[in-house]
Coordinates of C-alpha atoms and ligand atoms in Angstrom, one line a residue:
X1 CA 104.7 76.2 103.2
X2 CA 101.7 77.2 100.8
X3 CA 102.6 75.2 97.4
X4 CA 103.6 77.9 94.6
X5 CA 99.9 79.2 93.2
X6 CA 101.7 80.9 89.6
X7 CA 102.4 77.1 88.4
X8 CA 101.1 75.8 86.0
X9 CA 98.8 72.6 86.3
X10 CA 100.2 70.5 83.3
X11 CA 98.5 67.1 84.8
X12 CA 97.5 66.1 81.6
X13 CA 99.9 66.8 78.8
X14 CA 100.0 66.0 74.7
X15 CA 102.3 63.8 74.3
X16 CA 106.3 64.6 75.1
X17 CA 108.1 64.6 71.2
X18 CA 111.3 66.5 70.6
X19 CA 112.3 69.8 72.2
X20 CA 110.0 67.7 75.3
X21 CA 111.6 66.9 78.7
X22 CA 111.2 64.0 80.3
X23 CA 112.2 64.0 84.6
X24 CA 113.2 60.9 86.2
X25 CA 113.4 60.6 89.6
X26 CA 116.3 58.7 90.8
X27 CA 120.1 59.3 89.1
X28 CA 121.6 55.6 88.8
X29 CA 122.4 53.7 85.6
X30 CA 119.1 52.5 84.5
X31 CA 118.0 56.6 84.5
X32 CA 121.3 56.7 82.4
X33 CA 120.3 55.0 79.9
X34 CA 116.6 55.7 79.7
X35 CA 117.9 59.4 79.1
X36 CA 120.7 58.0 76.2
X37 CA 117.5 57.0 74.7
X38 CA 115.3 59.9 75.5
X39 CA 118.3 62.0 73.3
X40 CA 117.9 59.9 70.2
X41 CA 114.6 61.3 70.4
X42 CA 115.1 64.4 70.6
X43 CA 113.9 64.3 73.9
X44 CA 116.0 66.4 76.8
X45 CA 116.0 64.3 80.2
X46 CA 116.1 66.4 83.7
X47 CA 117.3 63.6 87.0
X48 CA 116.0 64.4 90.3
X49 CA 118.7 62.9 92.6
X50 CA 120.1 62.9 96.2
X51 CA 123.8 62.2 95.3
X52 CA 126.1 64.5 92.3
X53 CA 127.8 63.3 89.7
X54 CA 126.1 59.9 89.7
X55 CA 125.9 57.8 86.4
X56 CA 122.5 59.5 84.7
X57 CA 123.3 63.2 85.7
X58 CA 126.7 62.3 83.4
X59 CA 124.3 62.7 80.5
X60 CA 121.3 64.7 81.0
X61 CA 120.7 68.0 79.7
X62 CA 119.6 69.0 83.4
X63 CA 119.7 67.6 87.4
X64 CA 118.1 68.4 90.6
X65 CA 120.5 67.5 93.7
X66 CA 117.9 67.2 96.4
X67 CA 116.3 65.1 98.6
X68 CA 112.9 62.7 97.6
X69 CA 111.1 64.5 100.5
X70 CA 112.4 68.1 99.6
X71 CA 108.7 69.7 98.8
X72 CA 110.5 72.9 97.6
X73 CA 113.0 71.0 94.6
X74 CA 110.2 68.3 93.6
X75 CA 107.9 71.4 93.2
X76 CA 110.5 73.2 91.3
X77 CA 111.2 70.0 89.5
X78 CA 107.5 69.5 88.6
X79 CA 107.5 72.8 86.9
X80 CA 110.7 72.5 84.8
X81 CA 109.6 69.0 83.2
X82 CA 106.7 67.9 80.9
X83 CA 106.0 64.3 82.8
X84 CA 108.0 62.7 85.9
X85 CA 108.8 58.7 85.7
X86 CA 111.1 56.7 87.6
X87 CA 114.3 54.9 87.5
X88 CA 113.7 53.9 90.9
X89 CA 110.8 53.4 92.6
X90 CA 111.3 53.6 96.3
X91 CA 110.0 57.6 96.7
X92 CA 107.9 58.7 99.6
X93 CA 103.9 58.9 99.2
X94 CA 103.7 62.4 99.8
X95 CA 106.3 63.3 96.9
X96 CA 104.6 61.4 94.2
X97 CA 101.0 62.8 95.2
X98 CA 102.6 66.4 95.7
X99 CA 104.4 66.0 92.0
X100 CA 101.0 64.3 90.7
X101 CA 99.4 67.5 91.6
X102 CA 101.6 69.2 88.8
X103 CA 102.3 67.1 86.1
X104 CA 101.5 63.9 84.9
X105 CA 103.5 61.3 86.8
X106 CA 104.1 57.8 84.8
X107 CA 103.9 54.9 86.4
X108 CA 101.1 56.3 88.7
X109 CA 101.0 55.9 92.8
X110 CA 99.2 52.8 92.5
X111 CA 102.3 50.8 90.6
X112 CA 104.8 52.6 92.8
X113 CA 103.0 51.6 96.3
X114 CA 102.5 48.0 94.9
X115 CA 106.0 47.6 94.1
X116 CA 106.6 49.2 97.4
X117 CA 106.1 46.5 99.4
X118 CA 106.7 42.7 99.2
X119 CA 103.3 42.0 100.9
X120 CA 101.4 44.7 99.1
X121 CA 103.4 42.5 95.8
X122 CA 101.8 39.7 96.6
X123 CA 98.8 39.9 97.5
X124 CA 98.3 42.0 94.8
X125 CA 99.5 39.1 92.1
X126 CA 97.1 36.4 94.0
X127 CA 94.1 38.2 94.0
X128 CA 94.8 38.3 90.4
X129 CA 95.1 34.4 90.8
X130 CA 99.0 34.8 89.6
X131 CA 100.9 32.2 92.1
X132 CA 104.0 33.2 94.2
X133 CA 105.7 31.2 96.4
X134 CA 103.8 30.4 99.9
X135 CA 104.6 33.4 101.9
X136 CA 103.6 34.1 105.4
X137 CA 104.4 37.9 107.0
X138 CA 106.2 38.2 109.5
X139 CA 106.7 41.1 112.5
X140 CA 108.6 39.3 115.3
X141 CA 110.5 36.3 116.0
X142 CA 107.1 34.6 117.3
X143 CA 105.0 35.2 114.5
X144 CA 108.7 33.6 112.6
X145 CA 108.8 30.4 114.3
X146 CA 104.8 30.5 113.5
X147 CA 105.3 30.7 110.3
X148 CA 108.2 28.4 110.0
X149 CA 106.1 25.7 111.1
X150 CA 103.3 26.8 108.5
X151 CA 106.3 26.8 105.1
X152 CA 109.0 24.4 106.6
X153 CA 112.8 24.8 105.9
X154 CA 114.5 25.8 103.7
X155 CA 112.8 29.1 103.8
X156 CA 113.4 32.7 102.7
X157 CA 113.2 35.8 105.3
X158 CA 113.0 39.0 103.5
X159 CA 112.3 42.4 104.8
X160 CA 109.1 43.8 102.8
X161 CA 110.7 47.3 101.5
X162 CA 113.5 48.3 100.1
X163 CA 115.6 44.6 99.5
X164 CA 117.6 44.6 96.5
X165 CA 120.1 42.6 95.2
X166 CA 119.7 39.7 97.9
X167 CA 120.1 42.2 100.2
X168 CA 117.7 42.3 103.4
X169 CA 117.2 38.5 103.1
X170 CA 117.8 35.4 105.1
X171 CA 117.8 31.9 104.6
X172 CA 116.7 29.9 106.9
X173 CA 117.5 25.7 106.8
X174 CA 116.9 23.6 110.5
X175 CA 120.4 25.0 111.8
X176 CA 119.6 28.4 111.9
X177 CA 118.2 29.7 114.8
X178 CA 115.3 31.8 113.6
X179 CA 116.0 35.1 116.9
X180 CA 119.7 35.8 114.7
X181 CA 117.7 35.7 111.6
X182 CA 115.3 37.5 112.8
X183 CA 118.3 40.3 114.8
X184 CA 120.2 40.5 110.9
X185 CA 117.6 41.6 109.2
X186 CA 116.9 45.0 111.1
X187 CA 113.5 45.4 110.2
X188 CA 110.0 44.9 111.8
X189 CA 108.2 43.8 109.0
X190 CA 109.2 40.5 106.6
X191 CA 108.1 38.3 104.8
X192 CA 108.7 34.3 105.2
X193 CA 108.5 32.6 101.6
X194 CA 108.4 29.2 101.2
X195 CA 111.9 28.0 98.9
X196 CA 110.9 27.0 95.4
X197 CA 113.3 24.3 93.9
X198 CA 113.0 26.0 90.8
X199 CA 114.6 24.7 87.7
X200 CA 115.4 28.4 86.6
X201 CA 114.4 32.4 86.8
X202 CA 113.1 34.2 83.9
X203 CA 111.8 37.8 83.9
X204 CA 109.8 39.1 81.6
X205 CA 109.3 43.4 80.6
X206 CA 106.2 44.5 79.6
X207 CA 105.9 48.2 78.0
X208 CA 101.9 49.6 78.6
X209 CA 101.6 53.4 76.7
X210 CA 99.0 56.0 78.1
X211 CA 96.4 54.4 75.4
X212 CA 96.4 51.2 77.2
X213 CA 98.2 49.5 74.3
X214 CA 100.7 47.0 75.0
X215 CA 104.4 45.3 74.6
X216 CA 105.8 42.6 75.5
X217 CA 110.2 41.8 75.1
X218 CA 110.7 37.8 75.2
X219 CA 110.9 35.9 78.3
X220 CA 114.7 36.2 79.5
X221 CA 116.6 33.3 81.5
X222 CA 118.4 34.6 84.7
X223 CA 121.4 33.7 86.6
X224 CA 122.3 34.9 89.8
X225 CA 125.6 35.1 91.5
X226 CA 125.5 35.8 95.2
X227 CA 122.1 37.5 95.0
X228 CA 123.0 39.4 91.9
X229 CA 121.9 39.2 88.8
X230 CA 125.3 37.4 87.0
X231 CA 123.0 37.0 82.9
X232 CA 120.5 37.3 80.8
X233 CA 119.7 34.9 78.6
X234 CA 117.7 34.5 75.1
X235 CA 115.8 33.0 74.1
X236 CA 115.0 31.0 77.6
X237 CA 114.4 27.7 77.8
X238 CA 111.0 27.8 78.0
X239 CA 108.7 26.1 76.0
X240 CA 106.0 27.6 74.0
X241 CA 102.5 27.3 76.3
X242 CA 105.1 28.7 79.0
X243 CA 106.5 31.5 77.1
X244 CA 102.9 32.6 76.7
X245 CA 101.7 31.9 80.4
X246 CA 104.9 34.9 81.2
X247 CA 104.0 37.1 78.6
X248 CA 99.7 37.5 80.1
X249 CA 101.3 37.1 83.2
X250 CA 103.2 40.8 83.2
X251 CA 100.7 42.1 80.4
X252 CA 97.7 41.4 83.0
X253 CA 99.7 42.8 85.8
X254 CA 100.0 46.1 83.9
X255 CA 96.8 46.2 83.0
X256 CA 95.4 45.2 86.5
X257 CA 97.7 48.4 87.6
X258 CA 96.9 50.6 85.6
X259 CA 100.6 51.1 84.6
X260 CA 102.2 53.4 82.4
X261 CA 105.4 52.7 81.7
X262 CA 107.5 49.1 81.7
X263 CA 106.4 46.7 84.4
X264 CA 109.4 43.7 84.6
X265 CA 108.2 40.9 86.2
X266 CA 111.0 37.7 87.6
X267 CA 109.4 34.5 88.2
X268 CA 110.4 31.2 89.2
X269 CA 110.0 27.8 86.5
X270 CA 109.5 24.9 89.5
X271 CA 110.1 21.4 88.3
X272 CA 106.4 20.4 87.6
X273 CA 106.6 23.8 84.9
X274 CA 104.6 26.2 86.7
X275 CA 105.4 29.8 86.7
X276 CA 105.7 31.6 90.2
X277 CA 106.2 35.1 90.6
X278 CA 108.8 36.6 92.4
X279 CA 109.2 40.5 92.2
X280 CA 108.3 42.9 90.1
X281 CA 109.8 46.8 88.9
X282 CA 107.5 49.5 87.5
X283 CA 110.7 50.7 85.7
X284 CA 113.6 49.8 83.1
X285 CA 114.9 46.7 84.6
X286 CA 118.5 44.9 84.5
X287 CA 117.4 41.9 83.3
X288 CA 116.2 43.7 79.9
X289 CA 119.7 45.3 79.1
X290 CA 120.1 42.7 76.5
X291 CA 117.3 44.4 74.4
X292 CA 119.6 47.1 73.5
X293 CA 121.7 45.2 71.1
X294 CA 119.0 42.7 70.5
X295 CA 115.7 44.4 69.4
X296 CA 114.3 47.0 67.0
X297 CA 113.9 48.9 70.0
X298 CA 115.0 48.3 73.4
X299 CA 113.6 48.7 76.9
X300 CA 115.0 51.9 77.6
X301 CA 113.8 53.7 73.6
X302 CA 110.5 52.1 74.9
X303 CA 110.0 53.5 78.6
X304 CA 110.8 56.4 77.2
X305 CA 107.6 56.4 74.0
X306 CA 105.1 54.7 76.9
X307 CA 106.0 57.4 79.1
X308 CA 105.9 60.4 76.9
X309 CA 102.9 59.3 75.3
X310 CA 104.5 57.9 71.9
X311 CA 103.5 55.3 70.0
X312 CA 104.9 51.9 71.2
X313 CA 107.5 50.1 69.3
X314 CA 108.2 46.9 67.5
X315 CA 110.4 44.7 70.7
X316 CA 110.7 42.0 68.7
X317 CA 114.6 40.5 68.9
X318 CA 116.4 40.0 65.8
X319 CA 119.0 37.4 67.0
X320 CA 120.0 35.5 70.3
X321 CA 122.1 37.3 72.7
X322 CA 123.1 37.1 76.4
X323 CA 124.4 39.8 79.1
X324 CA 126.5 39.8 81.6
X325 CA 126.5 41.9 84.5
X326 CA 130.2 43.5 85.3
X327 CA 129.9 43.4 89.1
X328 CA 133.1 45.8 91.0
X329 CA 136.4 44.5 89.3
X330 CA 134.7 42.7 86.7
X331 CA 134.6 46.2 85.0
X332 CA 138.6 46.7 85.0
X333 CA 138.4 44.5 82.3
X334 CA 136.8 46.7 80.1
X335 CA 139.8 46.7 77.2
X336 CA 139.9 43.7 76.8
X337 CA 136.0 43.4 76.5
X338 CA 136.4 45.9 74.2
X339 CA 138.7 43.7 71.6
X340 CA 136.2 41.0 71.9
X341 CA 134.7 40.6 68.3
X342 CA 130.9 40.8 68.8
X343 CA 131.1 42.0 72.2
X344 CA 129.0 45.6 73.2
X345 CA 129.8 46.9 75.9
X346 CA 127.9 49.8 78.0
X347 CA 130.0 51.0 81.1
X348 CA 127.8 53.5 83.8
X349 CA 130.5 55.7 84.1
X350 CA 130.6 55.2 88.1
X351 CA 133.7 56.4 89.7
X352 CA 134.4 54.6 92.4
X353 CA 134.5 50.4 92.1
X354 CA 133.2 48.7 95.2
X355 CA 132.2 44.7 96.1
X356 CA 128.7 43.8 94.2
X357 CA 128.6 47.2 92.5
X358 CA 127.1 47.2 89.3
X359 CA 129.8 49.2 87.1
X360 CA 128.5 47.6 83.3
X361 CA 127.1 45.0 81.1
X362 CA 128.2 43.4 78.4
X363 CA 126.3 41.8 75.6
X364 CA 127.8 38.8 73.3
X365 CA 125.2 37.5 70.5
X366 CA 125.2 33.8 70.9
X367 CA 124.6 30.8 69.0
X368 CA 120.7 30.0 68.3
X369 CA 119.3 27.5 71.6
Ligands
LIG1 P1 114.9 38.5 95.4 O1 115.2 39.8 95.9 O2 113.6 38.2 95.9 O3 114.8 38.7 94.0 O4 115.4 37.2 95.3 C1 116.9 37.3 94.9 C2 117.2 35.7 94.5 O5 117.2 35.1 96.0 C3 116.1 35.1 94.2 O6 116.2 35.6 92.0 C4 116.2 33.7 93.5 O7 117.6 32.8 92.9 C5 116.7 33.4 95.0 N1 115.8 33.3 95.9 C6 114.4 34.6 96.1 N2 113.3 34.0 96.1 C7 113.1 32.9 96.8 C8 112.8 32.2 97.1 N3 111.5 31.7 97.7 N4 112.8 30.2 97.1 C9 114.2 30.1 96.4 N5 115.3 31.4 96.0 C10 114.7 32.2 96.3

């Protein structure tokens, strides 16, 4: 089909201010909290999602329900918004390319592409001189066995694409049958990572504006349970040097990607005190939810400011905070959480609770550590 030539090309645009419309690809809780932050600035959001009645749709001014590769729907969406951003990065290259012909797309394809594939991502960091866990790409049982001979046990096998919350991963010990592990992943592209005996996990979120200005949130210390983020705590237990290094890594990566928006970078702190990058996400991140009740400008407002071409806000933290995710039935305790002094409850409006599903989070101020 021929593209609609009557469509106005607005790939370069002025800042989006009050009355403007920000398009968000993806309809989950990150889109919901982005739309709420945008609304505070008088900016309306139009969400593009394949699912009806998702968390973002409930709070957005407009919604397009369509598949991520529905070109006609993408073109109409581009015509209805002033810029497009993503709360979900795994959308096809052709979709991003078509959108980018019609409207500013922030972040651009380079950041999305790099984050979509673990091998591209690790190669990107290593090329910047930033360390990751040792890794080897794997495409079958034979190459897995060769990779195991190189990296030893235990090690972690991960699909290169579409893994999240510990999904698409297998831990290999000397007891594990490599063939069974390979088959369990149901993929033809994976990466084997040496196991990092970390003392803690941290993450950093940096914002980068259209003008190249950057603003970094404080690193947060993350605890995972069953592969899913359980808590994020600030301040993290890091030395001043480690804090500076963590910020520098995230900022360097955002600059190298020429990213406009947010970049979240997850890292391991090793027993020797080094920082190894685990993965990144070019969008708001679960480990930044603490900022909603502890920073002058939280990650969602900062994200909106960055992608709308507005000045970045002050990311400084004004109190220590712990964010705890509410997974599955944990959210059923919402009446008790509402009654807890100091606790701030955030629920995502998901009608169906399932084990492992993120239903909300609670931010609780803690004592200075
Ligand atoms: P990921 O999906 O890569 O974020 O992995 C989920 C969680 O698994 C991480 O947050 C870590 O707790 C753990 N993990 C992932 N990769 C490694 C590794 N190479 N060594 C040790 N633990 C890991």
